[in-house]
Coordinates of C-alpha atoms and ligand atoms in Angstrom, one line a residue:
M214 CA -179.9 -153.4 52.4
R215 CA -182.2 -152.9 55.3
A216 CA -185.7 -154.2 54.7
S217 CA -187.2 -151.4 56.7
K218 CA -186.0 -148.9 54.1
Y219 CA -186.5 -151.1 51.1
L220 CA -189.5 -151.7 48.9
T221 CA -190.2 -155.3 49.8
A222 CA -193.2 -155.7 47.5
T223 CA -193.9 -159.4 48.0
V224 CA -197.5 -160.6 47.3
K225 CA -199.0 -163.7 48.8
E226 CA -201.7 -164.5 46.3
T227 CA -200.8 -165.8 42.8
P228 CA -201.7 -163.1 40.3
A229 CA -204.6 -164.2 38.2
D230 CA -203.3 -163.4 34.7
A231 CA -199.9 -165.1 35.2
V232 CA -199.6 -168.5 33.5
V233 CA -196.0 -169.5 33.7
I234 CA -194.1 -169.9 37.0
S235 CA -191.5 -167.2 36.3
H236 CA -194.2 -164.6 35.7
K237 CA -196.0 -165.6 38.9
L238 CA -192.9 -165.5 41.0
M239 CA -191.5 -162.3 39.5
L240 CA -194.8 -160.6 40.4
R241 CA -195.1 -162.2 43.8
A242 CA -191.5 -161.5 44.8
G243 CA -191.9 -157.9 43.8
M244 CA -189.5 -157.8 40.9
I245 CA -191.7 -156.4 38.3
R246 CA -195.1 -154.7 37.8
K247 CA -197.1 -154.5 34.6
V248 CA -197.8 -151.1 33.2
A249 CA -199.6 -152.2 30.1
S250 CA -199.6 -155.2 27.8
G251 CA -195.9 -156.1 27.2
L252 CA -194.6 -153.2 29.2
Y253 CA -193.2 -153.6 32.7
T254 CA -191.5 -151.6 35.4
W255 CA -188.6 -153.3 37.1
L256 CA -188.7 -152.7 40.8
P257 CA -185.5 -152.4 42.8
L258 CA -185.3 -156.1 43.5
G259 CA -185.8 -157.1 39.9
L260 CA -183.4 -154.5 38.7
R261 CA -180.7 -155.8 40.9
V262 CA -181.0 -159.2 39.1
L263 CA -181.1 -157.6 35.7
Q264 CA -178.0 -155.6 36.4
K265 CA -176.1 -158.7 37.5
V266 CA -177.0 -160.3 34.2
E267 CA -175.9 -157.2 32.3
K268 CA -172.6 -157.1 34.2
I269 CA -171.7 -160.7 33.2
I270 CA -172.7 -160.1 29.6
R271 CA -170.6 -156.9 29.5
E272 CA -167.6 -158.5 31.1
E273 CA -167.6 -161.3 28.6
M274 CA -168.3 -159.2 25.6
N275 CA -165.4 -156.9 26.6
R276 CA -163.2 -159.9 27.2
A277 CA -164.1 -161.1 23.7
G278 CA -162.8 -157.9 22.2
A279 CA -166.1 -156.2 21.3
H280 CA -166.6 -152.5 21.8
E281 CA -169.6 -151.1 23.6
V282 CA -171.6 -148.3 21.9
L283 CA -175.0 -146.9 22.5
M284 CA -177.3 -146.3 19.5
P285 CA -180.6 -144.4 19.7
C286 CA -183.9 -146.3 20.2
V287 CA -185.6 -144.0 17.7
Q288 CA -184.4 -144.5 14.2
P289 CA -185.1 -142.6 10.9
A290 CA -187.2 -144.3 8.3
E291 CA -184.6 -143.6 5.6
L292 CA -182.2 -146.2 6.9
W293 CA -185.0 -148.9 6.9
K294 CA -186.0 -147.9 3.4
E295 CA -182.4 -148.2 2.2
S296 CA -182.0 -151.7 3.6
G297 CA -185.4 -152.7 2.2
R298 CA -186.9 -153.6 5.6
W299 CA -189.3 -150.7 5.9
D300 CA -191.9 -152.7 4.1
E301 CA -190.7 -156.1 5.3
M302 CA -191.1 -155.6 9.0
G303 CA -194.9 -155.2 9.1
P304 CA -196.8 -154.5 12.3
L305 CA -194.0 -155.8 14.5
M306 CA -192.3 -152.4 14.1
L307 CA -193.6 -149.4 15.9
H308 CA -193.8 -146.3 13.6
L309 CA -193.5 -142.8 14.9
K310 CA -193.8 -139.3 13.3
D311 CA -192.1 -136.3 14.6
R312 CA -193.5 -132.8 14.7
H313 CA -192.4 -132.2 11.1
E314 CA -194.3 -135.3 10.0
R315 CA -191.1 -137.2 9.3
D316 CA -191.2 -141.0 9.7
F317 CA -189.3 -142.8 12.5
V318 CA -189.4 -146.2 14.1
F319 CA -188.7 -147.4 17.6
G320 CA -185.9 -149.8 16.8
P321 CA -186.8 -153.5 17.0
T322 CA -183.2 -154.2 16.1
H323 CA -180.2 -152.1 15.0
E324 CA -178.6 -153.6 11.8
E325 CA -179.4 -150.5 9.8
V326 CA -178.0 -148.0 12.3
I327 CA -174.8 -149.8 12.9
T328 CA -174.2 -150.4 9.2
D329 CA -174.7 -146.7 8.6
L330 CA -172.1 -145.9 11.4
V331 CA -169.6 -148.4 10.0
R332 CA -169.9 -147.2 6.4
N333 CA -169.1 -143.7 7.6
E334 CA -166.4 -144.5 10.1
I335 CA -164.5 -147.5 8.7
T336 CA -162.8 -147.0 5.4
S337 CA -159.9 -149.5 5.3
Y338 CA -159.5 -153.3 5.7
K339 CA -156.9 -152.5 8.2
Q340 CA -159.6 -151.4 10.7
L341 CA -161.2 -154.8 10.4
P342 CA -162.4 -157.0 11.9
I343 CA -164.4 -155.0 14.4
N344 CA -167.3 -155.9 16.7
F345 CA -169.6 -153.3 18.3
Y346 CA -172.2 -154.1 20.9
Q347 CA -174.8 -152.3 23.0
I348 CA -177.2 -153.2 25.9
Q349 CA -180.3 -151.3 25.1
T350 CA -184.1 -151.1 24.9
K351 CA -185.9 -152.6 21.9
F352 CA -189.5 -152.4 21.0
R353 CA -191.4 -155.0 19.0
D354 CA -195.1 -154.8 18.8
E355 CA -195.5 -158.5 19.4
F356 CA -198.9 -159.8 18.4
R357 CA -199.4 -161.4 21.8
P358 CA -197.0 -160.3 24.6
R359 CA -197.0 -163.0 27.2
F360 CA -195.4 -164.8 30.1
G361 CA -194.3 -161.7 31.9
V362 CA -190.9 -160.5 30.7
M363 CA -190.4 -163.5 28.6
R364 CA -192.1 -162.0 25.6
T365 CA -192.7 -158.3 26.1
R366 CA -193.0 -155.5 23.6
E367 CA -190.3 -153.4 25.2
F368 CA -187.3 -155.4 26.3
I369 CA -183.6 -155.1 26.8
M370 CA -181.3 -156.8 24.3
K371 CA -177.6 -157.1 24.1
D372 CA -177.0 -156.8 20.4
A373 CA -173.6 -157.0 18.7
Y374 CA -172.6 -156.5 15.1
S375 CA -169.3 -157.5 13.6
F376 CA -167.7 -156.4 10.3
H377 CA -165.2 -158.3 8.1
I378 CA -163.3 -158.2 4.9
D379 CA -164.2 -161.8 4.1
A380 CA -166.2 -164.8 5.0
Q381 CA -163.2 -166.5 6.8
S382 CA -162.8 -163.6 9.2
L383 CA -166.6 -163.6 9.8
Q384 CA -166.4 -167.3 10.6
Q385 CA -163.6 -166.6 13.1
E386 CA -165.6 -164.0 14.9
Y387 CA -168.8 -166.1 14.8
D388 CA -166.8 -168.9 16.6
N389 CA -165.5 -166.3 19.1
M390 CA -169.1 -165.1 19.8
Y391 CA -170.4 -168.6 20.0
A392 CA -167.7 -169.4 22.7
T393 CA -168.5 -166.1 24.4
Y394 CA -172.2 -167.0 24.6
C395 CA -171.3 -170.3 26.1
R396 CA -169.2 -168.5 28.8
I397 CA -172.0 -166.1 29.5
F398 CA -174.7 -168.7 29.9
D399 CA -172.3 -171.0 31.9
R400 CA -171.5 -168.1 34.3
L401 CA -175.2 -167.4 34.7
G402 CA -175.7 -171.0 35.7
L403 CA -178.3 -171.8 33.1
D404 CA -179.0 -175.2 31.6
Y405 CA -179.0 -174.3 27.9
R406 CA -178.1 -175.8 24.5
P407 CA -176.8 -174.2 21.4
V408 CA -179.0 -175.4 18.6
L409 CA -178.9 -175.0 14.8
A410 CA -181.3 -172.3 13.8
D411 CA -183.2 -171.3 10.7
T412 CA -181.4 -168.8 8.6
G413 CA -184.5 -167.9 6.6
A414 CA -184.0 -166.2 3.4
I415 CA -180.3 -165.8 3.8
G416 CA -179.6 -169.5 3.8
G417 CA -176.5 -171.3 4.9
N418 CA -175.7 -173.2 8.0
A419 CA -174.5 -170.2 10.0
S420 CA -177.0 -169.5 12.7
H421 CA -177.3 -170.9 16.2
E422 CA -179.8 -170.2 18.9
F423 CA -179.0 -170.6 22.6
Q424 CA -182.0 -172.3 24.1
V425 CA -182.7 -172.6 27.8
L426 CA -184.5 -175.9 28.3
A427 CA -187.9 -175.4 30.0
E428 CA -191.4 -176.7 29.7
S429 CA -192.7 -173.2 29.3
G430 CA -190.5 -172.6 26.2
E431 CA -192.1 -171.6 23.0
D432 CA -189.6 -173.2 20.7
Y433 CA -189.3 -176.9 19.9
I434 CA -185.9 -178.4 19.7
A435 CA -185.1 -181.6 18.0
F436 CA -182.2 -183.5 19.6
S437 CA -180.6 -186.6 18.4
D438 CA -180.5 -189.3 21.2
S439 CA -177.1 -190.4 20.2
S440 CA -175.1 -187.4 19.0
D441 CA -174.6 -183.6 19.7
Y442 CA -177.1 -182.7 17.0
A443 CA -179.7 -180.2 18.2
A444 CA -181.8 -177.9 15.9
N445 CA -184.8 -175.7 16.2
I446 CA -187.5 -177.9 14.8
E447 CA -188.1 -175.7 11.7
L448 CA -184.5 -176.1 10.7
A449 CA -184.6 -179.8 11.5
E450 CA -187.3 -180.1 8.9
A451 CA -185.6 -177.8 6.4
I452 CA -182.5 -179.9 6.3
M453 CA -184.2 -183.2 6.2
P454 CA -183.5 -185.1 3.0
E455 CA -186.1 -184.2 0.4
S456 CA -187.4 -187.7 0.3
E457 CA -188.3 -187.7 4.0
R458 CA -190.1 -184.4 3.9
E459 CA -193.8 -183.8 3.7
P460 CA -194.5 -183.2 0.1
A461 CA -197.3 -180.7 0.5
K462 CA -196.5 -177.2 -0.5
Q463 CA -199.9 -175.5 -1.0
E464 CA -200.9 -172.0 -1.7
L465 CA -203.3 -170.7 0.9
T466 CA -205.4 -167.8 -0.1
L467 CA -207.1 -165.2 2.1
V468 CA -210.2 -166.3 3.9
D469 CA -212.7 -164.1 5.5
T470 CA -214.7 -165.1 8.6
P471 CA -214.2 -168.8 7.8
D472 CA -217.1 -171.0 8.9
A473 CA -217.3 -174.7 8.6
K474 CA -218.5 -174.6 5.1
T475 CA -215.8 -172.2 4.0
I476 CA -213.2 -174.3 5.6
A477 CA -214.4 -177.3 3.7
Q478 CA -214.1 -175.3 0.5
L479 CA -210.7 -174.3 1.6
V480 CA -209.6 -177.8 1.7
D481 CA -210.7 -178.2 -1.9
Q482 CA -208.9 -175.0 -2.7
F483 CA -205.7 -176.3 -1.1
D484 CA -205.9 -179.3 -3.4
L485 CA -205.0 -181.5 -0.5
P486 CA -205.0 -185.2 -1.2
I487 CA -207.9 -185.7 1.1
E488 CA -209.3 -188.9 -0.3
K489 CA -206.0 -190.6 0.0
T490 CA -204.3 -189.6 3.2
V491 CA -206.3 -186.8 4.7
K492 CA -209.6 -186.6 6.5
T493 CA -211.4 -183.5 7.5
L494 CA -213.1 -182.9 10.8
V495 CA -214.9 -179.9 12.1
V496 CA -214.7 -179.3 15.8
E497 CA -216.9 -176.9 17.6
A498 CA -216.2 -175.9 21.2
D499 CA -219.2 -175.4 23.5
E500 CA -220.1 -172.3 25.4
S501 CA -217.6 -173.0 28.1
V502 CA -215.0 -171.9 25.7
E503 CA -215.3 -168.2 25.3
G504 CA -216.2 -167.4 21.8
G505 CA -215.9 -171.0 20.6
L506 CA -213.7 -172.5 18.0
I507 CA -214.1 -174.0 14.6
A508 CA -211.1 -175.9 13.4
L509 CA -210.3 -178.2 10.6
I510 CA -207.9 -180.9 11.2
I511 CA -206.1 -182.3 8.2
R512 CA -204.6 -185.5 9.3
G513 CA -202.9 -188.6 8.2
D514 CA -204.8 -191.8 7.7
H515 CA -204.5 -193.0 11.2
E516 CA -207.6 -194.1 13.1
L517 CA -209.0 -191.6 15.6
N518 CA -207.7 -191.7 19.0
E519 CA -210.7 -192.4 21.3
L520 CA -208.9 -191.4 24.4
K521 CA -208.3 -187.9 23.1
A522 CA -211.9 -187.7 22.1
E523 CA -212.9 -188.4 25.7
K524 CA -210.6 -185.6 27.0
L525 CA -212.5 -183.3 24.7
A526 CA -215.9 -184.5 26.1
K527 CA -217.0 -180.9 26.8
V528 CA -216.9 -180.1 23.2
K529 CA -220.1 -180.4 21.2
S530 CA -220.5 -182.8 18.4
P531 CA -219.6 -183.3 15.7
L532 CA -216.6 -184.0 17.7
T533 CA -213.6 -186.2 17.1
M534 CA -210.0 -185.5 17.9
A535 CA -207.4 -186.7 15.6
D536 CA -204.6 -188.8 16.8
E537 CA -202.0 -186.2 17.7
N538 CA -199.3 -188.1 16.0
S539 CA -201.1 -187.9 12.7
I540 CA -202.0 -184.2 12.8
R541 CA -200.3 -182.5 9.9
A542 CA -202.1 -179.2 9.9
V543 CA -204.9 -177.4 11.5
V544 CA -206.7 -174.6 9.9
G545 CA -208.7 -172.5 12.2
A546 CA -211.4 -170.0 12.6
G547 CA -211.6 -168.3 16.0
P548 CA -214.8 -166.4 16.2
G549 CA -214.0 -164.4 19.4
S550 CA -211.3 -165.7 21.6
L551 CA -209.5 -168.9 21.6
G552 CA -209.1 -169.3 25.2
P553 CA -206.4 -166.9 26.3
L554 CA -205.3 -166.1 22.8
N555 CA -207.8 -163.4 22.1
L556 CA -207.5 -163.7 18.4
P557 CA -209.1 -160.9 16.4
I558 CA -212.4 -161.6 14.6
P559 CA -212.1 -163.1 12.1
F560 CA -209.1 -165.2 12.3
I561 CA -207.8 -164.6 8.8
V562 CA -205.4 -167.0 7.2
D563 CA -203.5 -164.8 4.9
R564 CA -200.1 -166.2 4.3
T565 CA -198.7 -168.4 1.7
V566 CA -198.1 -171.8 3.2
T567 CA -194.8 -173.3 2.4
K568 CA -194.9 -176.1 4.9
M569 CA -198.0 -177.9 6.0
S570 CA -197.3 -177.1 9.6
D571 CA -197.1 -173.4 9.1
F572 CA -200.5 -172.5 10.2
G573 CA -203.0 -173.6 12.7
A574 CA -205.6 -172.8 15.4
G575 CA -206.0 -173.5 19.0
A576 CA -208.5 -174.2 21.7
N577 CA -208.2 -173.8 25.5
I578 CA -210.5 -176.5 27.0
E579 CA -210.3 -177.6 30.6
D580 CA -207.3 -175.5 31.2
K581 CA -205.5 -177.5 28.5
H582 CA -204.5 -176.3 25.2
Y583 CA -205.3 -178.6 22.4
F584 CA -204.5 -177.7 18.9
G585 CA -201.5 -175.6 18.0
I586 CA -201.3 -172.1 16.7
N587 CA -198.3 -172.0 14.6
W588 CA -199.0 -169.1 12.4
G589 CA -195.6 -167.8 11.8
R590 CA -193.3 -167.7 14.8
D591 CA -195.0 -165.0 16.7
L592 CA -198.2 -167.0 17.0
E593 CA -196.6 -170.2 18.1
Y594 CA -198.8 -171.8 20.7
T595 CA -199.1 -175.4 21.1
D596 CA -198.9 -178.3 23.6
V597 CA -198.8 -180.8 20.8
A598 CA -195.2 -181.0 19.8
D599 CA -195.9 -183.4 17.0
I600 CA -198.3 -181.1 15.3
R601 CA -195.2 -180.5 13.2
N602 CA -193.9 -182.8 10.6
I603 CA -191.1 -184.0 12.9
V604 CA -192.1 -186.3 15.7
E605 CA -190.2 -188.0 18.4
G606 CA -188.6 -191.2 17.2
D607 CA -188.1 -190.0 13.7
P608 CA -184.6 -190.5 12.3
S609 CA -182.3 -187.6 13.2
P610 CA -181.5 -185.4 10.1
C611 CA -177.8 -185.7 11.2
G612 CA -178.0 -189.4 10.3
S613 CA -177.2 -190.6 13.8
G614 CA -179.9 -191.7 16.2
K615 CA -183.5 -190.8 16.7
I616 CA -185.2 -187.5 17.4
L617 CA -186.1 -186.3 20.9
I618 CA -188.1 -183.2 21.2
K619 CA -187.8 -180.7 24.1
K620 CA -189.0 -177.2 24.6
G621 CA -186.7 -174.3 24.9
I622 CA -186.6 -170.5 25.6
E623 CA -184.5 -168.7 23.0
V624 CA -182.1 -166.5 25.1
G625 CA -179.5 -165.9 22.5
H626 CA -179.0 -166.0 18.7
V627 CA -175.9 -165.7 16.6
F628 CA -176.1 -165.2 12.9
Q629 CA -173.8 -164.8 9.9
L630 CA -175.5 -162.2 7.8
G631 CA -172.9 -162.0 5.1
D632 CA -173.6 -159.0 2.9
K633 CA -177.3 -158.7 3.4
Y634 CA -177.1 -155.1 4.9
S635 CA -173.7 -154.0 3.7
K636 CA -174.8 -154.6 0.1
S637 CA -178.1 -152.8 0.1
M638 CA -176.6 -150.0 2.2
N639 CA -173.4 -149.9 0.3
A640 CA -171.0 -150.4 3.1
T641 CA -167.5 -151.0 1.7
V642 CA -163.9 -150.6 2.6
L643 CA -160.7 -150.5 0.5
D644 CA -158.8 -153.8 0.4
Q645 CA -155.0 -154.4 0.1
N646 CA -155.2 -153.5 -3.6
G647 CA -157.1 -150.3 -3.0
K648 CA -160.3 -151.9 -4.4
A649 CA -163.7 -151.3 -2.7
Q650 CA -165.0 -154.5 -1.0
T651 CA -168.4 -155.0 0.4
L652 CA -168.3 -155.9 4.1
S653 CA -169.3 -159.2 5.6
M654 CA -171.3 -158.9 8.7
G655 CA -172.4 -161.0 11.7
C656 CA -175.0 -160.2 14.3
Y657 CA -175.4 -161.6 17.8
G658 CA -178.3 -161.0 20.2
I659 CA -179.1 -161.9 23.8
G660 CA -182.4 -161.3 25.5
V661 CA -181.2 -159.7 28.7
T662 CA -184.7 -159.3 30.3
R663 CA -185.8 -162.7 29.1
I664 CA -182.9 -164.4 30.7
V665 CA -184.2 -163.4 34.2
A666 CA -187.5 -165.2 33.5
A667 CA -185.7 -168.2 31.9
A668 CA -183.5 -168.5 35.0
I669 CA -186.5 -168.6 37.3
E670 CA -188.2 -171.2 35.0
Q671 CA -185.2 -173.5 35.8
N672 CA -184.6 -172.5 39.4
H673 CA -187.7 -172.5 41.7
D674 CA -189.5 -174.7 44.2
E675 CA -192.9 -174.5 45.9
N676 CA -191.8 -171.7 48.1
G677 CA -190.4 -169.4 45.5
I678 CA -187.3 -168.6 43.5
V679 CA -184.0 -170.4 44.1
W680 CA -181.4 -168.1 42.5
P681 CA -178.2 -169.3 41.0
E682 CA -175.6 -167.4 43.0
P683 CA -174.4 -165.2 40.1
M684 CA -177.8 -163.7 39.6
T685 CA -179.2 -163.5 43.0
P686 CA -180.4 -160.0 44.1
F687 CA -178.9 -160.7 47.6
H688 CA -176.5 -163.4 48.6
I689 CA -177.4 -163.5 52.3
G690 CA -180.5 -162.7 54.3
I691 CA -180.4 -162.0 58.0
V692 CA -183.4 -162.4 60.3
P693 CA -183.0 -161.0 63.8
L694 CA -185.7 -162.7 66.0
N695 CA -187.7 -160.6 68.5
A696 CA -185.3 -157.7 68.0
H697 CA -187.8 -155.3 69.5
K698 CA -187.3 -157.1 72.9
S699 CA -183.6 -157.7 72.6
P700 CA -181.2 -154.9 71.7
E701 CA -178.3 -157.5 71.7
V702 CA -179.9 -159.5 68.8
M703 CA -180.3 -156.3 66.7
E704 CA -176.8 -155.2 67.6
T705 CA -175.3 -158.5 66.5
A706 CA -177.4 -158.5 63.4
E707 CA -176.1 -155.1 62.5
Q708 CA -172.5 -156.2 63.1
I709 CA -172.8 -159.3 61.0
Y710 CA -174.6 -157.2 58.3
Q711 CA -171.7 -154.8 58.2
Q712 CA -169.0 -157.4 58.2
L713 CA -170.6 -159.3 55.3
T714 CA -171.3 -156.2 53.4
D715 CA -167.6 -155.1 53.8
A716 CA -166.6 -158.6 52.6
G717 CA -168.4 -157.8 49.3
F718 CA -171.7 -159.7 49.8
D719 CA -175.1 -158.2 49.0
V720 CA -176.9 -158.6 52.3
Y721 CA -180.6 -158.2 53.1
L722 CA -181.2 -157.5 56.7
D723 CA -184.9 -158.0 57.6
D724 CA -185.2 -155.3 60.3
R725 CA -188.9 -154.7 59.7
D726 CA -190.6 -154.1 63.1
K727 CA -192.8 -156.6 65.0
K728 CA -195.8 -156.0 62.7
T729 CA -194.0 -158.3 60.3
S730 CA -193.8 -161.7 62.0
P731 CA -190.8 -164.0 61.7
G732 CA -192.9 -166.4 59.7
V733 CA -193.6 -163.7 57.1
K734 CA -189.9 -162.8 57.0
F735 CA -188.8 -166.4 56.4
A736 CA -191.5 -166.8 53.7
D737 CA -190.4 -163.6 51.9
M738 CA -186.8 -164.6 51.9
E739 CA -187.7 -168.0 50.4
L740 CA -189.9 -166.3 47.8
I741 CA -187.3 -163.8 46.9
G742 CA -184.8 -166.7 46.6
I743 CA -181.9 -165.5 48.7
P744 CA -179.4 -168.4 48.8
H745 CA -178.1 -168.0 52.4
R746 CA -180.1 -167.3 55.5
L747 CA -178.9 -166.4 59.0
V748 CA -181.2 -166.3 62.0
I749 CA -180.1 -164.4 65.1
S750 CA -181.9 -165.1 68.3
D751 CA -181.5 -164.4 72.0
K752 CA -181.2 -168.2 72.6
G753 CA -178.5 -168.6 70.1
L754 CA -176.5 -165.7 71.3
E755 CA -176.5 -167.2 74.8
E756 CA -174.5 -170.0 73.3
G757 CA -172.6 -167.7 70.9
I758 CA -174.2 -169.1 67.7
V759 CA -176.4 -168.1 64.8
E760 CA -178.5 -170.4 62.7
Y761 CA -177.5 -170.9 59.1
K762 CA -179.7 -172.4 56.3
H763 CA -179.2 -172.7 52.6
R764 CA -182.2 -172.0 50.4
S765 CA -182.2 -175.4 48.7
N766 CA -181.3 -177.4 51.8
A767 CA -183.8 -178.3 54.6
E768 CA -181.2 -178.7 57.3
K769 CA -180.1 -175.9 59.6
E770 CA -176.7 -175.5 61.0
N771 CA -175.4 -173.6 64.0
I772 CA -172.3 -171.5 63.4
S773 CA -170.4 -169.5 65.9
V774 CA -170.9 -165.8 65.7
T775 CA -167.3 -165.2 65.2
D776 CA -167.1 -167.7 62.3
V777 CA -169.9 -166.3 60.2
V778 CA -167.9 -164.3 57.7
A779 CA -165.3 -167.0 57.2
K780 CA -168.0 -169.6 56.8
L781 CA -169.8 -167.7 54.0
K782 CA -166.7 -166.6 52.1
Ligands
ATP991 P1 -188.4 -165.1 19.4 O1 -188.2 -166.2 18.4 O2 -188.5 -165.5 20.8 O3 -189.5 -164.1 18.9 P2 -186.5 -163.6 17.9 O4 -185.8 -164.8 17.2 O5 -187.5 -162.8 17.2 O6 -187.1 -164.2 19.3 P3 -184.0 -162.2 17.8 O7 -184.3 -161.2 16.7 O8 -183.1 -163.3 17.5 O9 -185.4 -162.7 18.5 O10 -183.5 -161.3 19.0 C1 -182.4 -161.7 19.9 C2 -182.9 -162.1 21.3 O11 -183.8 -161.1 21.9 C3 -183.7 -163.4 21.3 O12 -182.9 -164.5 21.3 C4 -184.5 -163.3 22.6 O13 -183.8 -163.8 23.7 C5 -184.7 -161.8 22.7 N1 -186.1 -161.4 22.4 C6 -186.6 -161.3 21.2 N2 -187.9 -160.9 21.2 C7 -188.2 -160.7 22.5 C8 -189.4 -160.2 23.2 N3 -190.5 -159.9 22.6 N4 -189.3 -160.1 24.6 C9 -188.2 -160.4 25.2 N5 -187.0 -160.8 24.6 C10 -187.0 -161.0 23.3
MG992 MG1 -189.6 -162.8 17.4
MG993 MG1 -186.6 -166.9 17.3
MG994 MG1 -183.9 -165.3 17.0

């Protein structure tokens, strides 16, 4: 690719609304542009990376024996009514009406459509097992799209669905997909962990998430410090022995515009054992926090942590901050905006609380987020890991070692669904005895667009992105110095460009004219994250050499012009 004919849309300034590093760098490197909240255009540079990710996923899914299909984004309401999810999905699902006033949705996922296909096409156990996948656009009307392409409303997912005659066959394919996911994330060069995941209403021990470890992750992973045990923290709690779990299981009723008084009443209503183990505090944020915050902290009987109180010095009295370790739940009222959260007014707590840590509120004070929003998964927002019931140092639920907590970005999820969809949608095949059998089903998702952001979270430095080789948009960058004065420099650059391109490399030749200084070209190449850089200069050519530098290595190396291709191969 010649830079003079390419959209090199690099930006020097850090965009104001970007919080996490991958979002900042993707905007600055010219990979993406925002169209509206949670909607992005992928520019040529970003799309190159995305397509490399897709290619690896496709190769490994094909290798694993899955068959690629392409289902429509827009799906008829009837299928969702049949499965029972029409009412379940809530505002996450985008509803559409066609010109005849018929109901449709923009698919947030495709279990219904694939189950419908399979019940029509597959009739005999002899056609099983079978696994279909697609790489396709999903739409989820996320409450709060954020972090660039990490949590968007429109995103690309690889979703696969397998069908089986029995649970044993499902388990085999689940293991196959698990191994395939490991190969995919290994090939992508990500530092990830498979972790046990919550199976929600379906139950069982048959779901794993693939989590890329990163500070900006929205999930909390509980690791054992002395075994392979790793679980999404909700699950870690769910499988803890009953005796070690928080006993509280309170009903929380709907609250309108809660103020301090209402909140106090709420506590009574929860019937929390306040006198014994819980104290209540009302925290009001001062005017520096837009909109302010009223929060109630229900905490254990620890003494207050004075240090934390100091950190919150900007907040008006009555102010006290609970010891983070003792926080068990936070009920909040956000009149206006909670820092960047922009919660609607009022912040209505309207769900049944099954775990004390299921709900909460947050404040953004001095660029630091204090309390946690954990109102269902989609509102998760906290810097205080131990706002949950599980804290570091707790005994691991696996029985071996103590808990370590790390943050992760969910890039993949495998799930044994069993007969959840096949039963409600009546998907059966005939077995050996000619008897109708309900199918067993597994589903397997990968966040294709999210992976690009997750990779950057793990691979960057102060100058920009440092691409893992398999994802990089360009392998090699060439900078011809003062080419406008020296035709020989440009000629050699063109020759090397051609040789490397012919050898199968993606090459970026920065042939922009003298208005773009060498300094800017070097900076752009670092920002974009191209792993290998060649600089061609008059001086070097006099000695028959070009300068080579690796993106993550400060040292430069001279290599002979004739050796360039061999050296980079
Ligand atoms: P999350 O917990 O992050 O909301 P999820 O559990 O709702 O994700 P799944 O239904 O398991 O997501 O979908 C499969 C994959 O799709 C996820 O593992 C994730 O990588 C990706 N994904 C889900 N929601 C989004 C989104 N809003 N933006 C980008 N990728 C997403
Ligand atoms: Mg989600
Ligand atoms: Mg999830
Ligand atoms: Mg998931």
